[in-house]
């Protein structure tokens, strides 16, 4: 097992190196450059040239890359051009928001997606099925930012829900872990916890739409497959009651592919979070990334994109490791 | 009160900043020697009760207010003023110097320059004659003074706090800069509000009422700036009462906002939109008649009426009306299509093609919708027989480089928002020297601008610029299009906010019912 883990870790290094080269080269190929972004609108071409020299941005690109790499391996990704804060501490500050939002969205998607998918399969061809299918199609098709704006305009005021931010402005809540709801609970600041929950509702639903729709469709398809299996016929012919057949046989077997999809959708949530966080001004990593792109914040973009890549590599590794645990043949291959 | 900001502040040491979002917060915490009268670009006493320039413009004497203290309890006096100006002049390190954009512009150089773009320093020394008299000696007269003393970058900060938190220690960190603790957590001035906290994760900057002998007394106990980059989110937040105001609402929303009961305050214009002309890229544009044809051929009045927000005006010259040096007597180019065609014919430029650059992915107070502006102006050009080749580029994605550095365009859209009440801040910036953007070399005009800049402050200065403005409009290096007023919006319960042409709104006068 240890050898397997070490091998996977060693394989991750070239992957990250290649990604870092691609990210670095892509950012450097954009016109404008950090000097323009740092100096703002009143920058003259002379001042930009001067600053490029000071920052070493007129060095050959591979020299710049190796300098960047040298700092990056020590965890120094520089300071954000937008906020002047070290980007690593920015990531630490903004990560809890993304995790909180992503977890909520996934909970919504799973808690609603599985029952609806099951209902859809059970009443196949009927009106309930049709309505659920159409809604899930809409869910997949509507762009998150459009849905976000619609929710803000149509739902926020009537439901009395906040349409932006993670907390009411000026609210003096204690921050312990950065997870606003959790912090409210552990410090027993119930108003703050409730405030954080209300701020989560709209963005979490917006972010949940696509995974929700996908889970509904996969659950439906999977349950339909199971219903046609021989063992269901056997169970029915043994005289088991319908609730027992559904719970023990249909659901249990039907959910296996759904679990895989939930894993895949969790990774995809990060992408959706960029738009959702932006629209709802929900200050997480997606928000940081969107702001970084707009303001040409190179240090922040370099760090965030590499961080995203690292998360994907690690998640993939975890998946592989879990396969390895389940199936010993994977380890020796 | 919670005010919605469109962007993050960078840091709170005004010396290293140059952007409006940062300045808005700094203006509440810090004072400058001279300030702007609320709602105007005129000067009024700030930390200095009186100021006086010598005849040669090389000495500025400030009589300071007495009894003022910094937020850390230390006294404000002539020593503190000199400490601040000496700090700027003696700033060390390429990292620090390169971030001092406004100091570099106004004072031109340092005791020891650490970048190529710096020149001979304007600052010579500063003397604290007595407790309440500070004398600033300069190496040369500069037209930007005294108005430039109103710039937030030159706010007077507590020498004790600057020293205690190592304020000068700006260092390079990879492709960017790292700032000392002072700049992010301990800015200390004399303003009506003092710094409380900056919560990066929440995007909130909290200020509270300063009680120790502030220069003005704030009516609000707490003032929070909440960063909300998305404009729709700002509108929603205002509607929901989460914030009580935000800056730069889109002109298209003025009506809607007012219908919702919000107050849209229109600022007096302090900017200019122009059609740039690059004579180098297209030699036909060297002919004055062709440039005049463009000026006569653009129906700017119609354009301003139909495409720009309320309060916008057709520009007759490259400075807005609020600026000393504005001249009613400049040559004007009223819309005259026939005359334009005739001039093109005389110049043998009928049917010429112009590469017209305009930016995308940007709005500016002077340019709310560049694509719309391009369409309107290019239709006018086509109507006088000019062929237009449209080239659109993202603002930060090549437009500024192409236009200002490479000069690839024949004509282009650009503008400027003024920093302080000095005509040189407009026309000197545009036409003071040979630039890739305009591609002409007119030594006569360059020296007239330099002479106007050197003219002693007051009437002589104003007169010199009036003369230069006339000269510019005769030579016509570009075409002024419009002055566009940006707006600021506040909720119905907010009282006492005075909209400023310089976006210099001070919140100490504000109450929220």
mmCIF file of C-alpha atoms in Angstrom, chain A residues 24 28 31-34 38-48 50-57 71 76-85 90 93-94 149 152-153 156 162-173 175 199 278-281 283 287 291 294-296 298-300 302, chain B residues 2 6-11 18-19 94-95 98-99 101-102 104-105 114-118 172-179 184 198-204 222 224 226-230 232-234 236-237 239-240 242-243 364 366 394-398 400-401 404-405 416-419 425 433:
data_model
loop_
_atom_site.group_PDB
_atom_site.id
_atom_site.type_symbol
_atom_site.label_atom_id
_atom_site.label_comp_id
_atom_site.label_asym_id
_atom_site.label_seq_id
_atom_site.Cartn_x
_atom_site.Cartn_y
_atom_site.Cartn_z
ATOM 1 C CA UNK A 24 2.373 30.434 -16.274
ATOM 2 C CA UNK A 28 2.211 35.667 -19.559
ATOM 3 C CA UNK A 31 -1.741 41.409 -23.057
ATOM 4 C CA UNK A 32 -1.648 44.064 -20.361
ATOM 5 C CA UNK A 33 0.567 42.385 -17.813
ATOM 6 C CA UNK A 34 0.999 42.806 -14.062
ATOM 7 C CA UNK A 38 -0.431 47.426 -10.612
ATOM 8 C CA UNK A 39 -0.087 50.956 -11.908
ATOM 9 C CA UNK A 40 -3.724 51.425 -12.863
ATOM 10 C CA UNK A 41 -5.334 53.772 -15.333
ATOM 11 C CA UNK A 42 -2.922 56.633 -14.954
ATOM 12 C CA UNK A 43 0.115 54.559 -15.872
ATOM 13 C CA UNK A 44 2.261 55.867 -18.686
ATOM 14 C CA UNK A 45 4.098 53.469 -21.023
ATOM 15 C CA UNK A 46 7.374 54.716 -19.467
ATOM 16 C CA UNK A 47 6.263 53.854 -15.951
ATOM 17 C CA UNK A 48 5.070 50.450 -17.075
ATOM 18 C CA UNK A 50 10.185 50.890 -15.520
ATOM 19 C CA UNK A 51 8.087 48.654 -13.333
ATOM 20 C CA UNK A 52 8.584 45.682 -15.651
ATOM 21 C CA UNK A 53 12.300 46.106 -15.156
ATOM 22 C CA UNK A 54 11.971 46.405 -11.376
ATOM 23 C CA UNK A 55 9.784 43.299 -11.171
ATOM 24 C CA UNK A 56 11.978 41.343 -13.552
ATOM 25 C CA UNK A 57 9.136 40.988 -16.030
ATOM 26 C CA UNK A 71 9.316 30.675 -4.739
ATOM 27 C CA UNK A 76 5.534 31.852 -1.585
ATOM 28 C CA UNK A 77 3.138 32.862 -4.344
ATOM 29 C CA UNK A 78 3.628 36.562 -3.746
ATOM 30 C CA UNK A 79 1.002 39.151 -2.897
ATOM 31 C CA UNK A 80 -2.259 39.815 -4.668
ATOM 32 C CA UNK A 81 -2.171 42.879 -6.883
ATOM 33 C CA UNK A 82 -5.766 43.638 -5.925
ATOM 34 C CA UNK A 83 -5.662 43.287 -2.156
ATOM 35 C CA UNK A 84 -1.900 43.451 -1.502
ATOM 36 C CA UNK A 85 -2.292 40.421 0.769
ATOM 37 C CA UNK A 90 -6.118 34.813 0.860
ATOM 38 C CA UNK A 93 -9.281 32.985 4.316
ATOM 39 C CA UNK A 94 -11.620 32.304 1.410
ATOM 40 C CA UNK A 149 -29.853 36.872 -11.172
ATOM 41 C CA UNK A 152 -32.088 37.609 -6.733
ATOM 42 C CA UNK A 153 -34.702 39.565 -8.642
ATOM 43 C CA UNK A 156 -34.894 37.416 -2.515
ATOM 44 C CA UNK A 162 -30.428 38.214 1.518
ATOM 45 C CA UNK A 163 -29.312 38.271 -2.087
ATOM 46 C CA UNK A 164 -25.619 38.797 -1.631
ATOM 47 C CA UNK A 165 -22.711 38.337 0.724
ATOM 48 C CA UNK A 166 -22.055 35.742 3.431
ATOM 49 C CA UNK A 167 -23.203 37.865 6.315
ATOM 50 C CA UNK A 168 -25.139 41.026 6.889
ATOM 51 C CA UNK A 169 -22.840 44.003 6.425
ATOM 52 C CA UNK A 170 -21.526 45.362 9.694
ATOM 53 C CA UNK A 171 -22.594 42.257 11.667
ATOM 54 C CA UNK A 172 -20.122 41.804 14.483
ATOM 55 C CA UNK A 173 -19.775 38.015 14.440
ATOM 56 C CA UNK A 175 -14.714 34.271 13.424
ATOM 57 C CA UNK A 199 -27.212 34.006 3.257
ATOM 58 C CA UNK A 278 -19.550 36.110 -8.186
ATOM 59 C CA UNK A 279 -23.264 36.695 -8.716
ATOM 60 C CA UNK A 280 -24.086 36.419 -5.019
ATOM 61 C CA UNK A 281 -20.967 38.218 -3.866
ATOM 62 C CA UNK A 283 -16.646 35.577 -0.940
ATOM 63 C CA UNK A 287 -15.068 34.971 -6.092
ATOM 64 C CA UNK A 291 -11.955 39.114 -9.382
ATOM 65 C CA UNK A 294 -10.982 40.794 -14.180
ATOM 66 C CA UNK A 295 -8.164 42.698 -12.553
ATOM 67 C CA UNK A 296 -5.355 40.710 -14.161
ATOM 68 C CA UNK A 298 -1.323 37.329 -11.907
ATOM 69 C CA UNK A 299 0.044 36.190 -8.543
ATOM 70 C CA UNK A 300 -3.444 35.342 -7.354
ATOM 71 C CA UNK A 302 -1.166 31.530 -10.603
ATOM 72 C CA UNK B 2 -22.851 50.787 4.960
ATOM 73 C CA UNK B 6 -17.097 48.248 -6.383
ATOM 74 C CA UNK B 7 -13.602 47.051 -5.589
ATOM 75 C CA UNK B 8 -11.164 46.218 -2.836
ATOM 76 C CA UNK B 9 -9.010 48.977 -1.466
ATOM 77 C CA UNK B 10 -5.349 48.153 -1.995
ATOM 78 C CA UNK B 11 -3.846 49.379 1.254
ATOM 79 C CA UNK B 18 -3.857 55.929 -6.710
ATOM 80 C CA UNK B 19 -7.293 54.381 -7.154
ATOM 81 C CA UNK B 94 12.453 50.554 -6.072
ATOM 82 C CA UNK B 95 9.392 48.729 -4.736
ATOM 83 C CA UNK B 98 7.368 52.605 -8.064
ATOM 84 C CA UNK B 99 4.138 52.531 -6.056
ATOM 85 C CA UNK B 101 2.242 57.132 -8.550
ATOM 86 C CA UNK B 102 0.947 60.570 -7.595
ATOM 87 C CA UNK B 104 6.039 60.668 -8.928
ATOM 88 C CA UNK B 105 3.671 62.664 -11.126
ATOM 89 C CA UNK B 114 15.533 54.067 -8.091
ATOM 90 C CA UNK B 115 13.582 53.831 -11.330
ATOM 91 C CA UNK B 116 14.252 55.088 -14.858
ATOM 92 C CA UNK B 117 10.979 56.991 -15.100
ATOM 93 C CA UNK B 118 11.894 59.477 -12.343
ATOM 94 C CA UNK B 172 9.018 43.180 -3.709
ATOM 95 C CA UNK B 173 7.282 39.844 -3.463
ATOM 96 C CA UNK B 174 7.519 37.965 -6.719
ATOM 97 C CA UNK B 175 5.518 39.839 -9.352
ATOM 98 C CA UNK B 176 4.025 42.157 -6.805
ATOM 99 C CA UNK B 177 4.690 44.071 -3.616
ATOM 100 C CA UNK B 178 4.304 43.356 0.064
ATOM 101 C CA UNK B 179 3.204 46.190 2.319
ATOM 102 C CA UNK B 184 -3.033 47.342 6.081
ATOM 103 C CA UNK B 198 -10.357 45.419 7.464
ATOM 104 C CA UNK B 199 -11.917 41.984 7.194
ATOM 105 C CA UNK B 200 -10.581 40.531 3.963
ATOM 106 C CA UNK B 201 -12.764 37.440 4.025
ATOM 107 C CA UNK B 202 -15.921 39.475 4.497
ATOM 108 C CA UNK B 203 -14.745 42.300 2.256
ATOM 109 C CA UNK B 204 -15.568 44.898 4.890
ATOM 110 C CA UNK B 222 -19.776 53.764 12.351
ATOM 111 C CA UNK B 224 -18.651 50.449 6.834
ATOM 112 C CA UNK B 226 -18.648 46.663 1.859
ATOM 113 C CA UNK B 227 -16.960 45.414 -1.280
ATOM 114 C CA UNK B 228 -19.499 44.200 -3.846
ATOM 115 C CA UNK B 229 -17.877 43.983 -7.297
ATOM 116 C CA UNK B 230 -20.972 42.958 -9.222
ATOM 117 C CA UNK B 232 -26.387 43.966 -10.047
ATOM 118 C CA UNK B 233 -25.480 42.706 -6.580
ATOM 119 C CA UNK B 234 -24.900 46.301 -5.464
ATOM 120 C CA UNK B 236 -29.918 44.307 -4.949
ATOM 121 C CA UNK B 237 -28.085 45.110 -1.748
ATOM 122 C CA UNK B 239 -32.833 47.594 -2.539
ATOM 123 C CA UNK B 240 -32.705 45.136 0.344
ATOM 124 C CA UNK B 242 -28.042 45.881 3.196
ATOM 125 C CA UNK B 243 -26.156 48.945 2.005
ATOM 126 C CA UNK B 364 -15.551 54.676 -17.639
ATOM 127 C CA UNK B 366 -16.618 59.568 -19.340
ATOM 128 C CA UNK B 394 -10.418 44.627 -24.538
ATOM 129 C CA UNK B 395 -9.373 47.570 -22.377
ATOM 130 C CA UNK B 396 -6.868 45.598 -20.334
ATOM 131 C CA UNK B 397 -6.344 43.060 -23.066
ATOM 132 C CA UNK B 398 -4.384 45.089 -25.555
ATOM 133 C CA UNK B 400 -4.301 50.543 -23.983
ATOM 134 C CA UNK B 401 -1.051 49.009 -25.222
ATOM 135 C CA UNK B 404 -0.872 54.445 -26.021
ATOM 136 C CA UNK B 405 2.293 52.458 -26.533
ATOM 137 C CA UNK B 416 -9.525 61.253 -18.580
ATOM 138 C CA UNK B 417 -10.888 62.004 -15.162
ATOM 139 C CA UNK B 418 -9.123 64.874 -13.440
ATOM 140 C CA UNK B 419 -7.300 64.528 -10.152
ATOM 141 C CA UNK B 425 -3.553 67.726 -15.252
ATOM 142 C CA UNK B 433 5.159 66.085 -25.211
#
